[in-house]
Amino acid sequence: MERALSALRNLRNAFAHSAESASLAYQSRSSRLAEIYAEARTNPLWAPRETVLAAQLPSPQGNLDPHLRGYILLITIPVAFLEATAQQLEPFKPPVVMGFSGVMRQRTTW
């Protein structure tokens, strides 16, 4: 997860600090992304998401650009992990809560 987020951050920074073409197909970006995609393809979430994305009907502009397809797949893996983790978490309930009427203790049900 850390490597995926770091790769996305680096890519974002490359776009933000570049006066060059804003394209995933640009040579310096596409070669770096190829390395990231190779690693991401080993994740068990890649193949099912690739199948779903390939089954999408083309837009009025045509088929999805291969560079954009890879990027979408790369983004969905960390999102899926974050969503799965969030569903497993229990909401944090602090023992005391500060409100306008003062400090109140929460009842615990242990």
PDB file of C-alpha atoms in Angstrom, residues 9 19 25 31 33 38 41 44 55-56 60 62 79 87 94 101 106:
ATOM      1  CA  ARG A   9       2.309  10.799  -5.193  1.00  0.00           C
ATOM      2  CA  ALA A  19       5.511  22.360 -18.130  1.00  0.00           C
ATOM      3  CA  ALA A  25       1.765   8.516 -22.605  1.00  0.00           C
ATOM      4  CA  SER A  31       8.382   4.097 -18.745  1.00  0.00           C
ATOM      5  CA  LEU A  33       4.440   3.660 -15.043  1.00  0.00           C
ATOM      6  CA  ALA A  38       4.385  -4.678 -13.656  1.00  0.00           C
ATOM      7  CA  ARG A  41      -0.204  -6.796 -11.858  1.00  0.00           C
ATOM      8  CA  PRO A  44      -4.729 -10.370  -6.939  1.00  0.00           C
ATOM      9  CA  ALA A  55     -15.999  -5.135 -20.525  1.00  0.00           C
ATOM     10  CA  GLN A  56     -17.028  -1.466 -20.420  1.00  0.00           C
ATOM     11  CA  PRO A  60     -18.624   8.353 -27.669  1.00  0.00           C
ATOM     12  CA  GLY A  62     -13.905   5.776 -28.595  1.00  0.00           C
ATOM     13  CA  VAL A  79      -8.868   2.458  -3.062  1.00  0.00           C
ATOM     14  CA  GLN A  87     -15.247  -1.529   6.708  1.00  0.00           C
ATOM     15  CA  PRO A  94     -13.609   8.295  23.368  1.00  0.00           C
ATOM     16  CA  SER A 101     -22.574  21.761  28.310  1.00  0.00           C
ATOM     17  CA  GLN A 106     -19.425   7.923  27.658  1.00  0.00           C
TER      18      GLN A 106
END
